[in-house]
Amino acid sequence: GDSVTQMEGPVTLSEEAFLTINCTYTATGYPSLFWYVQYPGEGLQLLLKATKADDKGSNKGFEATYRKETTSFHLEKGSVQVSDSAVYFCALPLGGGKLIFGQGTELSVKP
Amino acid sequence: DTAVSQTPKYLVTQMGNDKSIKCEQNLGHDTMYWYKQDSKKFLKIMFSYNNKELIINETVPNRFSPKSPDKAHLNLHINSLELGDSAVYFCASSQRSNRGGETQYFGPGTRLLVL
């Protein structure tokens, strides 16, 4: 069945380091793909999305490219800040509004 | 002017009690959801309503009963609370489209602790 797999956390980086959080998926067809972010004590919010193969989603310095050859949607940021500390979720829509989430990757950025 | 709001934010209760969580959205969306997030941050959908009609009902114990009085509100009632119900419950909403892949907007969560 359809599924999403993310790299396990926690990930700890120093400020200004490069970030990659891996996400791979298994799906029928070519669905949209999402990254959501959950800041401490808050609900999830959409970070970025891509609706078709080779699309690149970007927001707040984060980027992810929808690669159907490798069924991946890895999240990257060139220079992380302390304020980026959060849990990041890769997500795949199944239709009918149903979203399945990866297990979440906790990022901690130290000054 | 919060988009998706939930009450209460925190809920501490005894095993066996019955409790409700309320959710309201002012985005004009036609679809609302309940998710459960466990202590390891894993998120799973529980229910979804579209225009007050139940469309997603995952394998959730029937102690959990959602109610949608109108498309801006989706409440969750839990009977006979158990220790394993302790979690964070998130409400979300979206505007359904035929293309799919619509963005969901989440509430701040209700942190339920069953003692």
Coordinates of C-alpha atoms in Angstrom, one line a residue:
Chain A
G1 CA 0.0 0.0 0.0
D2 CA 0.9 3.7 -0.1
S3 CA 3.4 4.8 2.5
V4 CA 5.9 7.4 3.5
T5 CA 9.3 6.8 5.2
Q6 CA 11.4 9.5 6.7
M7 CA 14.9 9.4 8.2
E8 CA 14.8 9.0 11.9
G9 CA 15.7 11.7 14.3
P10 CA 16.6 13.5 16.3
V11 CA 18.9 15.5 14.2
T12 CA 21.1 18.0 16.0
L13 CA 22.9 20.7 14.0
S14 CA 24.8 23.9 14.7
E15 CA 23.5 27.2 13.4
E16 CA 24.3 27.8 9.7
A17 CA 24.8 24.1 9.0
F18 CA 23.3 22.4 6.0
L19 CA 20.2 20.3 6.6
T20 CA 18.8 17.3 4.7
I21 CA 15.9 15.3 5.9
N22 CA 15.2 12.3 3.7
C23 CA 11.7 11.2 2.6
T24 CA 10.8 8.4 0.3
Y25 CA 7.3 7.3 -0.7
T26 CA 5.4 4.4 -2.2
A27 CA 2.3 5.4 -4.1
T28 CA 0.0 4.6 -7.0
G29 CA 0.2 7.3 -9.6
Y30 CA 1.8 10.7 -9.0
P31 CA 0.2 12.3 -6.0
S32 CA 1.1 15.7 -4.6
L33 CA 3.7 15.6 -1.8
F34 CA 4.0 17.8 1.3
W35 CA 6.3 18.8 4.1
Y36 CA 4.6 20.0 7.3
V37 CA 6.4 21.5 10.3
Q38 CA 5.4 21.4 13.9
Y39 CA 7.0 24.0 16.2
P40 CA 7.1 23.2 19.9
G41 CA 3.7 23.2 21.5
E42 CA 1.9 24.0 18.3
G43 CA -0.1 22.3 15.6
L44 CA 1.2 21.4 12.2
Q45 CA 1.5 23.9 9.4
L46 CA 2.3 23.5 5.7
L47 CA 5.9 24.2 4.9
L48 CA 6.0 23.5 1.2
K49 CA 4.5 21.2 -1.4
A50 CA 5.0 19.9 -4.9
T51 CA 2.1 18.8 -7.1
K52 CA 3.9 16.9 -9.9
A53 CA 7.2 15.2 -10.8
D54 CA 10.2 17.5 -11.0
D55 CA 8.4 20.3 -9.2
K56 CA 10.4 22.1 -6.5
G57 CA 8.5 23.4 -3.5
S58 CA 10.2 26.2 -1.5
N59 CA 9.4 28.3 1.5
K60 CA 11.4 30.1 4.3
G61 CA 14.7 28.9 2.8
F62 CA 13.6 25.3 2.7
E63 CA 13.4 23.3 -0.6
A64 CA 12.3 19.9 -1.7
T65 CA 12.2 18.4 -5.3
Y66 CA 9.7 15.8 -6.3
R67 CA 11.7 13.1 -7.9
K68 CA 9.7 10.2 -9.3
E69 CA 12.8 8.2 -10.5
T70 CA 13.9 7.8 -6.9
T71 CA 10.4 8.3 -5.3
S72 CA 11.9 10.9 -3.0
F73 CA 11.0 14.3 -1.7
H74 CA 14.0 15.2 0.5
L75 CA 13.9 18.5 2.5
E76 CA 16.9 20.7 2.4
K77 CA 18.0 24.1 3.8
G78 CA 21.4 25.7 3.2
S79 CA 21.8 27.4 6.5
V80 CA 19.6 26.5 9.5
Q81 CA 18.7 28.8 12.4
V82 CA 17.8 28.1 16.0
S83 CA 14.2 29.1 15.1
D84 CA 14.1 26.1 12.7
S85 CA 14.1 23.7 15.6
A86 CA 10.9 21.7 15.2
V87 CA 9.5 18.4 14.0
Y88 CA 9.2 17.9 10.3
F89 CA 6.7 15.6 8.6
C90 CA 6.7 14.4 5.0
A91 CA 3.1 13.6 3.9
L92 CA 1.3 11.9 1.1
P93 CA -2.4 12.4 0.2
L94 CA -4.4 9.2 -0.5
G95 CA -7.5 10.8 -1.9
G96 CA -10.7 11.7 -0.1
G97 CA -8.7 14.2 1.9
K98 CA -6.8 11.4 3.7
L99 CA -3.1 12.3 4.5
I100 CA -0.5 9.8 5.6
F101 CA 2.5 11.1 7.4
G102 CA 6.0 9.9 7.9
Q103 CA 7.1 9.3 11.4
G104 CA 8.4 12.8 11.9
T105 CA 12.0 14.0 12.2
E106 CA 12.9 16.2 15.2
L107 CA 15.4 18.9 14.4
S108 CA 17.3 20.7 17.1
V109 CA 19.6 23.6 16.1
K110 CA 22.1 24.8 18.6
P111 CA 23.6 28.4 18.6
Chain B
D1 CA -9.0 35.5 14.3
T2 CA -7.6 32.0 14.7
A3 CA -8.2 29.9 11.6
V4 CA -8.7 26.5 13.4
S5 CA -9.3 26.6 17.1
Q6 CA -9.7 23.8 19.7
T7 CA -10.9 23.7 23.2
P8 CA -9.7 22.9 25.7
K9 CA -6.0 23.1 25.1
Y10 CA -5.2 20.8 28.1
L11 CA -7.4 18.1 29.5
V12 CA -6.5 16.0 32.6
T13 CA -9.0 13.5 33.7
Q14 CA -9.5 10.1 35.4
M15 CA -9.9 6.8 33.7
G16 CA -13.5 5.9 33.0
N17 CA -14.7 9.5 32.6
D18 CA -16.4 10.9 29.4
K19 CA -15.0 14.0 27.8
S20 CA -15.4 16.2 24.7
I21 CA -13.1 18.3 22.6
K22 CA -14.4 21.0 20.4
C23 CA -13.1 22.3 17.1
E24 CA -14.1 25.3 15.0
Q25 CA -12.7 26.7 11.8
N26 CA -13.5 30.1 10.2
L27 CA -11.8 29.4 6.9
G28 CA -15.0 28.5 5.1
H29 CA -13.7 25.0 4.5
D30 CA -16.0 22.1 3.8
T31 CA -13.9 19.2 5.3
M32 CA -12.7 18.7 8.8
Y33 CA -10.5 16.0 10.4
W34 CA -9.4 14.6 13.7
Y35 CA -5.9 13.3 14.2
K36 CA -4.2 11.6 17.1
Q37 CA -0.5 12.2 17.8
D38 CA 1.1 9.8 20.2
S39 CA 4.1 10.4 22.5
K40 CA 6.5 9.5 19.7
K41 CA 5.0 12.2 17.5
F42 CA 3.4 9.7 15.2
L43 CA 0.3 11.2 13.6
K44 CA -2.7 9.1 12.5
I45 CA -6.0 10.2 11.0
M46 CA -9.1 9.2 13.0
F47 CA -12.1 10.8 11.3
S48 CA -13.0 13.1 8.5
Y49 CA -16.3 15.0 7.7
N50 CA -17.2 16.7 4.5
N51 CA -20.2 19.0 4.7
K52 CA -21.3 17.3 7.9
E53 CA -21.1 13.8 6.4
L54 CA -18.6 11.2 7.7
I55 CA -16.2 10.2 5.0
I56 CA -13.2 8.7 6.8
N57 CA -13.6 6.5 9.8
E58 CA -10.4 4.7 10.6
T59 CA -10.2 1.7 12.9
V60 CA -10.9 3.7 16.1
P61 CA -12.6 2.3 19.1
N62 CA -16.3 3.1 19.2
R63 CA -15.8 4.9 22.5
F64 CA -14.7 7.8 20.1
S65 CA -17.7 9.5 18.5
P66 CA -17.3 12.6 16.2
K67 CA -20.1 15.0 15.7
S68 CA -20.4 17.8 13.2
P69 CA -23.3 20.1 13.9
D70 CA -22.4 22.3 10.9
K71 CA -19.5 22.4 8.5
A72 CA -17.5 24.9 10.7
H73 CA -17.5 22.6 13.7
L74 CA -16.3 19.1 14.4
N75 CA -16.4 17.8 18.0
L76 CA -14.9 14.7 19.4
H77 CA -16.6 12.9 22.3
I78 CA -14.7 10.1 24.1
N79 CA -16.5 7.7 26.5
S80 CA -14.9 5.6 29.2
L81 CA -11.4 7.1 28.8
E82 CA -8.5 4.7 29.1
L83 CA -4.8 5.3 29.8
G84 CA -3.9 4.6 26.2
D85 CA -6.1 7.6 25.1
S86 CA -3.5 10.0 26.4
A87 CA -2.2 11.8 23.4
V88 CA -2.4 15.1 21.6
Y89 CA -5.5 15.4 19.4
F90 CA -5.4 17.7 16.4
C91 CA -8.3 19.1 14.4
A92 CA -7.7 20.2 10.9
S93 CA -9.7 21.5 7.9
S94 CA -9.4 21.8 4.2
Q95 CA -11.3 22.8 1.1
R96 CA -12.0 19.6 -0.9
S97 CA -11.1 19.7 -4.6
N98 CA -11.4 17.2 -7.4
R99 CA -7.7 17.5 -8.0
G100 CA -6.9 16.3 -4.5
G101 CA -3.8 17.2 -2.6
E102 CA -5.4 20.1 -0.8
T103 CA -3.6 21.8 2.1
Q104 CA -4.8 21.0 5.5
Y105 CA -4.8 23.6 8.3
F106 CA -4.3 22.4 11.8
G107 CA -5.5 23.6 15.2
P108 CA -3.1 24.0 18.1
G109 CA -4.0 20.6 19.6
T110 CA -5.6 19.3 22.8
R111 CA -3.3 17.6 25.2
L112 CA -5.2 14.8 26.9
L113 CA -3.8 13.1 29.9
V114 CA -5.7 10.2 31.4
L115 CA -4.7 9.3 35.0

